[in-house]
Amino acid sequence: MQQPRNPRRIDHIVMPVTSLSASRTFFKTLGFTVAPAASHPFGTENACVFFADGTYLEPLAIGDAASHAAAGQSGAIFVSRDTAFRFRRGAPGFSGIAFKTDDAEADWCAFRDAGLADGDLFQFARTFEAPDGTRRELGFRLAFAADRRSPDLFFFACQALAKPGDRSALTRHANGVSGIAHLVLSEPQPQDFQPLLQDLLGREDAETGPEGLRLAAADAVIEVLTPAGLAGRYGAERNAERGLRFEGVVVRVPDLGSVEERASRGGLNARREGDCLVVPLAEAGGPFLAFEATA
């Protein structure tokens, strides 16, 4: 695949959840500002967590089950992917990585030529509501890429067709989080997916070691850890089944102690793992949100 002129930048992370209300409670307990809920025309809804570095998390719930099912049956690739992830992995979790682009059509052609394109170009519009109640229409064009060896993770280039306006109030968080530091994937043989990730990120270099590999996007690091590496670094578990899985997101915060106190007061099961504070998305463990102290 012809690589991008510059390393790709992360746009956002797709995070399937069972309930926006429960997701909002989770994030607010940890000191995040959460945007008002917004609905998609294909049955899903989100309540995003925006960061000052231009990235965001997209907690995604099914708001209209009938519309969601109909869109999936009609071949809407975003919905098909969401349905498959919920069936295979459940929620909450992390299912997709979106990269910023100014030309989703060119990205789709590159994905197609590399045998990675997943479905057709996908375009939609939704309403964005600012904290002051101002509403405006936003449009997006998406080009999806997938590796059939990894049914639980997809990638896409996300082109914003209209600027969202000033959302700076939504990027200010009581916990001081400023953005995404790492995306944590896992696979028993990480090097098998090194060429794929290098192509997608537009990077030729990668750090490799016994615990996995690290590749740098323009604004964050993607780690692909072995099960042993995942356990040693973040105290998380996975089995030996093959395929990339999206295990966690690590965000930057000025003070781990204050977040740890918030988690404790809110009854969340936070734990220290090395220089990180790890908070599972669910009581049973599994996918996690982690905090890394900024220098």
PDB file of C-alpha atoms in Angstrom:
ATOM      1  CA  MET A   1       0.000   0.000   0.000  1.00  0.00           C
ATOM      2  CA  GLN A   2       1.324   3.452  -0.849  1.00  0.00           C
ATOM      3  CA  GLN A   3       2.125   5.079   2.459  1.00  0.00           C
ATOM      4  CA  PRO A   4       0.763   8.469   3.507  1.00  0.00           C
ATOM      5  CA  ARG A   5       3.088  11.438   3.002  1.00  0.00           C
ATOM      6  CA  ASN A   6       3.282  11.870   6.775  1.00  0.00           C
ATOM      7  CA  PRO A   7       2.592   9.485   9.679  1.00  0.00           C
ATOM      8  CA  ARG A   8      -1.113   9.280  10.370  1.00  0.00           C
ATOM      9  CA  ARG A   9      -2.713  11.076  13.293  1.00  0.00           C
ATOM     10  CA  ILE A  10      -5.251   9.447  15.571  1.00  0.00           C
ATOM     11  CA  ASP A  11      -8.730  10.936  15.243  1.00  0.00           C
ATOM     12  CA  HIS A  12     -10.765   8.880  17.679  1.00  0.00           C
ATOM     13  CA  ILE A  13     -11.355   5.498  19.276  1.00  0.00           C
ATOM     14  CA  VAL A  14     -14.603   3.562  18.887  1.00  0.00           C
ATOM     15  CA  MET A  15     -15.762   2.185  22.229  1.00  0.00           C
ATOM     16  CA  PRO A  16     -18.917   0.004  22.158  1.00  0.00           C
ATOM     17  CA  VAL A  17     -20.900   0.268  25.396  1.00  0.00           C
ATOM     18  CA  THR A  18     -24.210  -1.149  26.554  1.00  0.00           C
ATOM     19  CA  SER A  19     -25.503   2.159  27.894  1.00  0.00           C
ATOM     20  CA  LEU A  20     -24.514   5.798  27.433  1.00  0.00           C
ATOM     21  CA  SER A  21     -25.790   6.495  30.930  1.00  0.00           C
ATOM     22  CA  ALA A  22     -23.438   3.929  32.475  1.00  0.00           C
ATOM     23  CA  SER A  23     -20.575   5.148  30.295  1.00  0.00           C
ATOM     24  CA  ARG A  24     -21.201   8.756  31.306  1.00  0.00           C
ATOM     25  CA  THR A  25     -21.160   7.760  34.991  1.00  0.00           C
ATOM     26  CA  PHE A  26     -17.873   5.876  34.527  1.00  0.00           C
ATOM     27  CA  PHE A  27     -16.113   8.791  32.867  1.00  0.00           C
ATOM     28  CA  LYS A  28     -17.533  11.489  35.140  1.00  0.00           C
ATOM     29  CA  THR A  29     -16.501   9.471  38.196  1.00  0.00           C
ATOM     30  CA  LEU A  30     -12.926   9.627  36.906  1.00  0.00           C
ATOM     31  CA  GLY A  31     -13.120  13.377  36.355  1.00  0.00           C
ATOM     32  CA  PHE A  32     -13.862  13.615  32.642  1.00  0.00           C
ATOM     33  CA  THR A  33     -16.179  16.039  30.886  1.00  0.00           C
ATOM     34  CA  VAL A  34     -18.622  14.128  28.657  1.00  0.00           C
ATOM     35  CA  ALA A  35     -20.321  15.668  25.630  1.00  0.00           C
ATOM     36  CA  PRO A  36     -24.109  15.625  25.216  1.00  0.00           C
ATOM     37  CA  ALA A  37     -25.502  12.505  23.569  1.00  0.00           C
ATOM     38  CA  ALA A  38     -25.804  12.513  19.778  1.00  0.00           C
ATOM     39  CA  SER A  39     -27.672  10.097  17.515  1.00  0.00           C
ATOM     40  CA  HIS A  40     -26.588   8.570  14.213  1.00  0.00           C
ATOM     41  CA  PRO A  41     -29.037   7.878  11.372  1.00  0.00           C
ATOM     42  CA  PHE A  42     -28.237   4.148  11.573  1.00  0.00           C
ATOM     43  CA  GLY A  43     -29.368   3.455  15.134  1.00  0.00           C
ATOM     44  CA  THR A  44     -26.277   4.129  17.223  1.00  0.00           C
ATOM     45  CA  GLU A  45     -25.665   7.026  19.591  1.00  0.00           C
ATOM     46  CA  ASN A  46     -22.584   8.419  21.275  1.00  0.00           C
ATOM     47  CA  ALA A  47     -21.500  10.662  24.135  1.00  0.00           C
ATOM     48  CA  CYS A  48     -17.891  11.513  23.381  1.00  0.00           C
ATOM     49  CA  VAL A  49     -14.937  12.439  25.565  1.00  0.00           C
ATOM     50  CA  PHE A  50     -12.867  15.039  23.694  1.00  0.00           C
ATOM     51  CA  PHE A  51      -9.228  15.868  24.407  1.00  0.00           C
ATOM     52  CA  ALA A  52      -7.126  18.979  23.904  1.00  0.00           C
ATOM     53  CA  ASP A  53      -4.741  17.095  21.591  1.00  0.00           C
ATOM     54  CA  GLY A  54      -7.537  16.713  19.018  1.00  0.00           C
ATOM     55  CA  THR A  55      -8.337  13.069  19.725  1.00  0.00           C
ATOM     56  CA  TYR A  56     -11.394  11.654  21.439  1.00  0.00           C
ATOM     57  CA  LEU A  57     -13.060   8.537  22.772  1.00  0.00           C
ATOM     58  CA  GLU A  58     -16.417   7.603  21.285  1.00  0.00           C
ATOM     59  CA  PRO A  59     -18.552   5.538  23.681  1.00  0.00           C
ATOM     60  CA  LEU A  60     -21.084   4.035  21.276  1.00  0.00           C
ATOM     61  CA  ALA A  61     -24.433   2.516  22.271  1.00  0.00           C
ATOM     62  CA  ILE A  62     -27.381   1.166  20.317  1.00  0.00           C
ATOM     63  CA  GLY A  63     -30.099   3.779  20.632  1.00  0.00           C
ATOM     64  CA  ASP A  64     -32.580   2.411  18.099  1.00  0.00           C
ATOM     65  CA  ALA A  65     -32.301  -1.364  17.782  1.00  0.00           C
ATOM     66  CA  ALA A  66     -34.608  -1.585  14.767  1.00  0.00           C
ATOM     67  CA  SER A  67     -32.663   1.031  12.792  1.00  0.00           C
ATOM     68  CA  HIS A  68     -29.376  -0.567  13.832  1.00  0.00           C
ATOM     69  CA  ALA A  69     -30.498  -3.998  12.609  1.00  0.00           C
ATOM     70  CA  ALA A  70     -31.880  -2.607   9.354  1.00  0.00           C
ATOM     71  CA  ALA A  71     -28.674  -0.701   8.632  1.00  0.00           C
ATOM     72  CA  GLY A  72     -26.603  -3.801   9.248  1.00  0.00           C
ATOM     73  CA  GLN A  73     -28.775  -5.874   6.949  1.00  0.00           C
ATOM     74  CA  SER A  74     -28.439  -3.240   4.222  1.00  0.00           C
ATOM     75  CA  GLY A  75     -24.650  -3.573   4.323  1.00  0.00           C
ATOM     76  CA  ALA A  76     -23.628  -0.457   6.285  1.00  0.00           C
ATOM     77  CA  ILE A  77     -20.083  -1.469   7.170  1.00  0.00           C
ATOM     78  CA  PHE A  78     -19.819   0.587  10.371  1.00  0.00           C
ATOM     79  CA  VAL A  79     -22.952  -1.066  11.743  1.00  0.00           C
ATOM     80  CA  SER A  80     -21.901  -4.533  10.586  1.00  0.00           C
ATOM     81  CA  ARG A  81     -18.616  -4.120  12.398  1.00  0.00           C
ATOM     82  CA  ASP A  82     -20.346  -2.874  15.535  1.00  0.00           C
ATOM     83  CA  THR A  83     -22.755  -5.808  15.512  1.00  0.00           C
ATOM     84  CA  ALA A  84     -19.967  -8.345  15.033  1.00  0.00           C
ATOM     85  CA  PHE A  85     -17.884  -6.900  17.856  1.00  0.00           C
ATOM     86  CA  ARG A  86     -20.768  -6.903  20.305  1.00  0.00           C
ATOM     87  CA  PHE A  87     -21.563 -10.519  19.386  1.00  0.00           C
ATOM     88  CA  ARG A  88     -17.980 -11.762  19.669  1.00  0.00           C
ATOM     89  CA  ARG A  89     -16.481  -9.615  22.437  1.00  0.00           C
ATOM     90  CA  GLY A  90     -19.362  -7.930  24.232  1.00  0.00           C
ATOM     91  CA  ALA A  91     -19.343  -4.434  25.691  1.00  0.00           C
ATOM     92  CA  PRO A  92     -17.792  -2.302  27.001  1.00  0.00           C
ATOM     93  CA  GLY A  93     -14.661  -2.582  24.899  1.00  0.00           C
ATOM     94  CA  PHE A  94     -12.621  -0.976  22.129  1.00  0.00           C
ATOM     95  CA  SER A  95     -13.341  -1.985  18.549  1.00  0.00           C
ATOM     96  CA  GLY A  96     -11.884   0.552  16.134  1.00  0.00           C
ATOM     97  CA  ILE A  97      -9.126   3.089  15.520  1.00  0.00           C
ATOM     98  CA  ALA A  98      -9.953   6.111  13.366  1.00  0.00           C
ATOM     99  CA  PHE A  99      -7.225   8.141  11.674  1.00  0.00           C
ATOM    100  CA  LYS A 100      -7.585  11.741  10.543  1.00  0.00           C
ATOM    101  CA  THR A 101      -7.683  12.358   6.795  1.00  0.00           C
ATOM    102  CA  ASP A 102      -8.482  15.114   4.332  1.00  0.00           C
ATOM    103  CA  ASP A 103      -9.303  12.638   1.551  1.00  0.00           C
ATOM    104  CA  ALA A 104     -11.136   9.477   2.572  1.00  0.00           C
ATOM    105  CA  GLU A 105     -11.708   8.529  -1.062  1.00  0.00           C
ATOM    106  CA  ALA A 106      -7.967   8.410  -1.748  1.00  0.00           C
ATOM    107  CA  ASP A 107      -7.472   6.368   1.414  1.00  0.00           C
ATOM    108  CA  TRP A 108     -10.173   3.933   0.333  1.00  0.00           C
ATOM    109  CA  CYS A 109      -8.446   3.484  -3.038  1.00  0.00           C
ATOM    110  CA  ALA A 110      -5.150   2.802  -1.267  1.00  0.00           C
ATOM    111  CA  PHE A 111      -6.832   0.297   1.058  1.00  0.00           C
ATOM    112  CA  ARG A 112      -8.475  -1.383  -1.933  1.00  0.00           C
ATOM    113  CA  ASP A 113      -5.217  -1.679  -3.847  1.00  0.00           C
ATOM    114  CA  ALA A 114      -3.595  -3.254  -0.780  1.00  0.00           C
ATOM    115  CA  GLY A 115      -6.447  -5.727  -0.314  1.00  0.00           C
ATOM    116  CA  LEU A 116      -7.469  -4.106   2.970  1.00  0.00           C
ATOM    117  CA  ALA A 117     -10.618  -2.180   2.010  1.00  0.00           C
ATOM    118  CA  ASP A 118     -13.615  -3.234   4.070  1.00  0.00           C
ATOM    119  CA  GLY A 119     -16.844  -2.277   2.312  1.00  0.00           C
ATOM    120  CA  ASP A 120     -17.526   0.884   0.355  1.00  0.00           C
ATOM    121  CA  LEU A 121     -16.968   4.484   1.361  1.00  0.00           C
ATOM    122  CA  PHE A 122     -19.371   5.321   4.168  1.00  0.00           C
ATOM    123  CA  GLN A 123     -20.809   8.806   4.561  1.00  0.00           C
ATOM    124  CA  PHE A 124     -23.285  10.206   7.076  1.00  0.00           C
ATOM    125  CA  ALA A 125     -24.314  13.329   8.961  1.00  0.00           C
ATOM    126  CA  ARG A 126     -25.320  13.934  12.560  1.00  0.00           C
ATOM    127  CA  THR A 127     -26.060  16.841  14.870  1.00  0.00           C
ATOM    128  CA  PHE A 128     -23.433  18.116  17.313  1.00  0.00           C
ATOM    129  CA  GLU A 129     -24.574  19.932  20.453  1.00  0.00           C
ATOM    130  CA  ALA A 130     -22.163  22.255  22.264  1.00  0.00           C
ATOM    131  CA  PRO A 131     -22.294  22.772  26.048  1.00  0.00           C
ATOM    132  CA  ASP A 132     -24.197  26.036  25.532  1.00  0.00           C
ATOM    133  CA  GLY A 133     -26.935  24.192  23.651  1.00  0.00           C
ATOM    134  CA  THR A 134     -25.855  25.373  20.202  1.00  0.00           C
ATOM    135  CA  ARG A 135     -26.500  22.694  17.594  1.00  0.00           C
ATOM    136  CA  ARG A 136     -24.939  22.231  14.171  1.00  0.00           C
ATOM    137  CA  GLU A 137     -24.890  19.566  11.480  1.00  0.00           C
ATOM    138  CA  LEU A 138     -21.682  17.588  11.012  1.00  0.00           C
ATOM    139  CA  GLY A 139     -20.785  15.312   8.121  1.00  0.00           C
ATOM    140  CA  PHE A 140     -18.230  12.507   7.881  1.00  0.00           C
ATOM    141  CA  ARG A 141     -16.785  10.323   5.134  1.00  0.00           C
ATOM    142  CA  LEU A 142     -15.149   7.072   6.255  1.00  0.00           C
ATOM    143  CA  ALA A 143     -12.860   4.599   4.492  1.00  0.00           C
ATOM    144  CA  PHE A 144     -12.549   1.281   6.311  1.00  0.00           C
ATOM    145  CA  ALA A 145      -9.632  -1.143   6.392  1.00  0.00           C
ATOM    146  CA  ALA A 146      -9.495  -4.559   7.993  1.00  0.00           C
ATOM    147  CA  ASP A 147      -7.301  -7.617   8.235  1.00  0.00           C
ATOM    148  CA  ARG A 148      -9.372 -10.804   8.074  1.00  0.00           C
ATOM    149  CA  ARG A 149      -7.012 -12.410  10.574  1.00  0.00           C
ATOM    150  CA  SER A 150      -8.316  -9.960  13.192  1.00  0.00           C
ATOM    151  CA  PRO A 151     -12.128  -9.880  13.221  1.00  0.00           C
ATOM    152  CA  ASP A 152     -12.263  -7.964  16.521  1.00  0.00           C
ATOM    153  CA  LEU A 153     -10.493  -4.800  15.351  1.00  0.00           C
ATOM    154  CA  PHE A 154     -11.007  -2.452  12.423  1.00  0.00           C
ATOM    155  CA  PHE A 155      -9.342   0.720  11.211  1.00  0.00           C
ATOM    156  CA  PHE A 156     -10.698   3.620   9.221  1.00  0.00           C
ATOM    157  CA  ALA A 157      -9.772   6.991   7.822  1.00  0.00           C
ATOM    158  CA  CYS A 158     -12.207   9.659   9.011  1.00  0.00           C
ATOM    159  CA  GLN A 159     -12.734  12.824   6.979  1.00  0.00           C
ATOM    160  CA  ALA A 160     -14.724  15.595   8.639  1.00  0.00           C
ATOM    161  CA  LEU A 161     -16.837  17.334   5.999  1.00  0.00           C
ATOM    162  CA  ALA A 162     -17.728  20.225   8.305  1.00  0.00           C
ATOM    163  CA  LYS A 163     -15.851  21.749  11.218  1.00  0.00           C
ATOM    164  CA  PRO A 164     -17.465  21.082  14.625  1.00  0.00           C
ATOM    165  CA  GLY A 165     -16.937  24.628  15.853  1.00  0.00           C
ATOM    166  CA  ASP A 166     -15.526  25.497  19.256  1.00  0.00           C
ATOM    167  CA  ARG A 167     -15.574  22.490  21.553  1.00  0.00           C
ATOM    168  CA  SER A 168     -12.778  23.683  23.844  1.00  0.00           C
ATOM    169  CA  ALA A 169     -15.102  23.567  26.858  1.00  0.00           C
ATOM    170  CA  LEU A 170     -15.499  19.840  26.264  1.00  0.00           C
ATOM    171  CA  THR A 171     -11.734  19.266  26.276  1.00  0.00           C
ATOM    172  CA  ARG A 172     -11.260  20.645  29.795  1.00  0.00           C
ATOM    173  CA  HIS A 173     -11.387  17.842  32.342  1.00  0.00           C
ATOM    174  CA  ALA A 174     -11.326  18.055  36.123  1.00  0.00           C
ATOM    175  CA  ASN A 175      -8.694  15.305  36.193  1.00  0.00           C
ATOM    176  CA  GLY A 176      -6.403  17.280  33.858  1.00  0.00           C
ATOM    177  CA  VAL A 177      -6.237  14.658  31.091  1.00  0.00           C
ATOM    178  CA  SER A 178      -4.857  16.233  27.924  1.00  0.00           C
ATOM    179  CA  GLY A 179      -4.883  13.419  25.383  1.00  0.00           C
ATOM    180  CA  ILE A 180      -4.021   9.889  24.328  1.00  0.00           C
ATOM    181  CA  ALA A 181      -0.518   8.542  24.990  1.00  0.00           C
ATOM    182  CA  HIS A 182      -0.795   4.880  23.963  1.00  0.00           C
ATOM    183  CA  LEU A 183      -3.162   2.464  22.293  1.00  0.00           C
ATOM    184  CA  VAL A 184      -2.657  -1.054  23.633  1.00  0.00           C
ATOM    185  CA  LEU A 185      -3.261  -4.021  21.326  1.00  0.00           C
ATOM    186  CA  SER A 186      -2.405  -7.660  21.942  1.00  0.00           C
ATOM    187  CA  GLU A 187      -1.506 -10.694  19.833  1.00  0.00           C
ATOM    188  CA  PRO A 188       0.490 -13.861  20.577  1.00  0.00           C
ATOM    189  CA  GLN A 189       2.815 -13.104  17.630  1.00  0.00           C
ATOM    190  CA  PRO A 190       2.897  -9.295  17.301  1.00  0.00           C
ATOM    191  CA  GLN A 191       5.507  -9.267  14.525  1.00  0.00           C
ATOM    192  CA  ASP A 192       3.037 -11.004  12.199  1.00  0.00           C
ATOM    193  CA  PHE A 193       1.078  -7.738  12.120  1.00  0.00           C
ATOM    194  CA  GLN A 194       4.014  -5.343  11.921  1.00  0.00           C
ATOM    195  CA  PRO A 195       3.761  -4.811   8.115  1.00  0.00           C
ATOM    196  CA  LEU A 196       0.024  -4.118   8.361  1.00  0.00           C
ATOM    197  CA  LEU A 197       0.431  -1.507  11.076  1.00  0.00           C
ATOM    198  CA  GLN A 198       3.409   0.115   9.387  1.00  0.00           C
ATOM    199  CA  ASP A 199       1.350   0.509   6.209  1.00  0.00           C
ATOM    200  CA  LEU A 200      -1.662   1.885   8.062  1.00  0.00           C
ATOM    201  CA  LEU A 201       0.384   4.325  10.136  1.00  0.00           C
ATOM    202  CA  GLY A 202       2.709   5.402   7.342  1.00  0.00           C
ATOM    203  CA  ARG A 203       5.784   4.418   9.348  1.00  0.00           C
ATOM    204  CA  GLU A 204       8.724   2.266   8.332  1.00  0.00           C
ATOM    205  CA  ASP A 205      10.246   2.036  11.786  1.00  0.00           C
ATOM    206  CA  ALA A 206       9.137  -0.031  14.770  1.00  0.00           C
ATOM    207  CA  GLU A 207      10.615  -1.013  18.115  1.00  0.00           C
ATOM    208  CA  THR A 208      10.553  -4.761  18.704  1.00  0.00           C
ATOM    209  CA  GLY A 209      11.304  -6.828  21.778  1.00  0.00           C
ATOM    210  CA  PRO A 210      10.328 -10.027  23.599  1.00  0.00           C
ATOM    211  CA  GLU A 211       7.100  -8.461  24.913  1.00  0.00           C
ATOM    212  CA  GLY A 212       5.915  -7.154  21.543  1.00  0.00           C
ATOM    213  CA  LEU A 213       6.364  -4.118  19.349  1.00  0.00           C
ATOM    214  CA  ARG A 214       5.772  -0.369  19.420  1.00  0.00           C
ATOM    215  CA  LEU A 215       4.939   1.882  16.493  1.00  0.00           C
ATOM    216  CA  ALA A 216       4.500   5.637  16.632  1.00  0.00           C
ATOM    217  CA  ALA A 217       1.616   7.420  14.992  1.00  0.00           C
ATOM    218  CA  ALA A 218       2.050  11.179  14.669  1.00  0.00           C
ATOM    219  CA  ASP A 219       0.484  11.793  18.075  1.00  0.00           C
ATOM    220  CA  ALA A 220       0.435   8.509  20.019  1.00  0.00           C
ATOM    221  CA  VAL A 221       2.204   5.175  20.335  1.00  0.00           C
ATOM    222  CA  ILE A 222       0.562   1.900  19.367  1.00  0.00           C
ATOM    223  CA  GLU A 223       1.773  -1.056  21.410  1.00  0.00           C
ATOM    224  CA  VAL A 224       1.157  -4.645  20.321  1.00  0.00           C
ATOM    225  CA  LEU A 225       1.934  -6.883  23.291  1.00  0.00           C
ATOM    226  CA  THR A 226       2.129 -10.623  23.737  1.00  0.00           C
ATOM    227  CA  PRO A 227      -0.122 -12.093  26.448  1.00  0.00           C
ATOM    228  CA  ALA A 228       2.903 -12.115  28.769  1.00  0.00           C
ATOM    229  CA  GLY A 229       3.752  -8.534  27.854  1.00  0.00           C
ATOM    230  CA  LEU A 230       0.173  -7.424  28.435  1.00  0.00           C
ATOM    231  CA  ALA A 231       0.116  -9.072  31.862  1.00  0.00           C
ATOM    232  CA  GLY A 232       3.494  -7.669  32.843  1.00  0.00           C
ATOM    233  CA  ARG A 233       2.823  -4.114  31.707  1.00  0.00           C
ATOM    234  CA  TYR A 234      -0.871  -3.634  32.527  1.00  0.00           C
ATOM    235  CA  GLY A 235      -1.873  -6.645  34.639  1.00  0.00           C
ATOM    236  CA  ALA A 236      -4.425  -7.689  31.996  1.00  0.00           C
ATOM    237  CA  GLU A 237      -5.081 -11.144  30.598  1.00  0.00           C
ATOM    238  CA  ARG A 238      -5.833 -12.615  27.205  1.00  0.00           C
ATOM    239  CA  ASN A 239      -5.782 -16.141  25.819  1.00  0.00           C
ATOM    240  CA  ALA A 240      -3.619 -17.573  23.044  1.00  0.00           C
ATOM    241  CA  GLU A 241      -6.266 -17.179  20.335  1.00  0.00           C
ATOM    242  CA  ARG A 242      -4.790 -15.441  17.290  1.00  0.00           C
ATOM    243  CA  GLY A 243      -5.732 -12.011  15.979  1.00  0.00           C
ATOM    244  CA  LEU A 244      -5.228  -8.430  17.090  1.00  0.00           C
ATOM    245  CA  ARG A 245      -7.347  -7.275  19.990  1.00  0.00           C
ATOM    246  CA  PHE A 246      -7.729  -3.751  21.292  1.00  0.00           C
ATOM    247  CA  GLU A 247      -7.059  -4.026  25.022  1.00  0.00           C
ATOM    248  CA  GLY A 248      -6.770  -0.506  26.330  1.00  0.00           C
ATOM    249  CA  VAL A 249      -6.226   3.219  25.947  1.00  0.00           C
ATOM    250  CA  VAL A 250      -3.621   5.095  27.994  1.00  0.00           C
ATOM    251  CA  VAL A 251      -4.223   8.816  28.533  1.00  0.00           C
ATOM    252  CA  ARG A 252      -1.944  11.555  29.846  1.00  0.00           C
ATOM    253  CA  VAL A 253      -2.715  13.052  33.254  1.00  0.00           C
ATOM    254  CA  PRO A 254      -0.721  15.430  35.500  1.00  0.00           C
ATOM    255  CA  ASP A 255      -1.456  13.618  38.775  1.00  0.00           C
ATOM    256  CA  LEU A 256      -2.146   9.899  39.150  1.00  0.00           C
ATOM    257  CA  GLY A 257      -2.995  10.257  42.818  1.00  0.00           C
ATOM    258  CA  SER A 258      -5.995  12.501  42.243  1.00  0.00           C
ATOM    259  CA  VAL A 259      -7.450  10.114  39.665  1.00  0.00           C
ATOM    260  CA  GLU A 260      -6.835   7.192  42.003  1.00  0.00           C
ATOM    261  CA  GLU A 261      -8.761   9.020  44.735  1.00  0.00           C
ATOM    262  CA  ARG A 262     -11.658   9.702  42.369  1.00  0.00           C
ATOM    263  CA  ALA A 263     -11.777   6.044  41.370  1.00  0.00           C
ATOM    264  CA  SER A 264     -11.744   4.926  45.005  1.00  0.00           C
ATOM    265  CA  ARG A 265     -14.533   7.331  45.997  1.00  0.00           C
ATOM    266  CA  GLY A 266     -16.586   6.161  43.030  1.00  0.00           C
ATOM    267  CA  GLY A 267     -16.131   2.464  43.775  1.00  0.00           C
ATOM    268  CA  LEU A 268     -14.078   1.734  40.660  1.00  0.00           C
ATOM    269  CA  ASN A 269     -11.485  -1.014  40.720  1.00  0.00           C
ATOM    270  CA  ALA A 270      -8.324   0.966  39.932  1.00  0.00           C
ATOM    271  CA  ARG A 271      -4.871  -0.534  40.379  1.00  0.00           C
ATOM    272  CA  ARG A 272      -1.281   0.647  40.014  1.00  0.00           C
ATOM    273  CA  GLU A 273       0.752  -1.186  37.380  1.00  0.00           C
ATOM    274  CA  GLY A 274       4.259   0.238  37.165  1.00  0.00           C
ATOM    275  CA  ASP A 275       3.975   3.903  36.217  1.00  0.00           C
ATOM    276  CA  CYS A 276       0.302   3.609  35.214  1.00  0.00           C
ATOM    277  CA  LEU A 277      -3.051   3.599  36.957  1.00  0.00           C
ATOM    278  CA  VAL A 278      -5.251   0.980  35.278  1.00  0.00           C
ATOM    279  CA  VAL A 279      -9.048   1.102  35.484  1.00  0.00           C
ATOM    280  CA  PRO A 280     -10.973  -1.801  33.891  1.00  0.00           C
ATOM    281  CA  LEU A 281     -14.045  -0.741  31.934  1.00  0.00           C
ATOM    282  CA  ALA A 282     -16.091  -3.425  33.692  1.00  0.00           C
ATOM    283  CA  GLU A 283     -16.004  -4.996  37.145  1.00  0.00           C
ATOM    284  CA  ALA A 284     -15.047  -8.346  35.628  1.00  0.00           C
ATOM    285  CA  GLY A 285     -11.866  -6.868  34.155  1.00  0.00           C
ATOM    286  CA  GLY A 286     -10.960  -7.080  30.489  1.00  0.00           C
ATOM    287  CA  PRO A 287     -10.458  -3.905  28.414  1.00  0.00           C
ATOM    288  CA  PHE A 288      -9.144  -0.952  30.380  1.00  0.00           C
ATOM    289  CA  LEU A 289      -8.540   2.761  30.515  1.00  0.00           C
ATOM    290  CA  ALA A 290      -5.136   3.633  31.955  1.00  0.00           C
ATOM    291  CA  PHE A 291      -3.560   6.870  33.124  1.00  0.00           C
ATOM    292  CA  GLU A 292       0.078   7.828  32.654  1.00  0.00           C
ATOM    293  CA  ALA A 293       1.596  10.774  34.503  1.00  0.00           C
ATOM    294  CA  THR A 294       3.012  13.533  32.333  1.00  0.00           C
ATOM    295  CA  ALA A 295       6.523  14.696  33.060  1.00  0.00           C
TER     296      ALA A 295
END
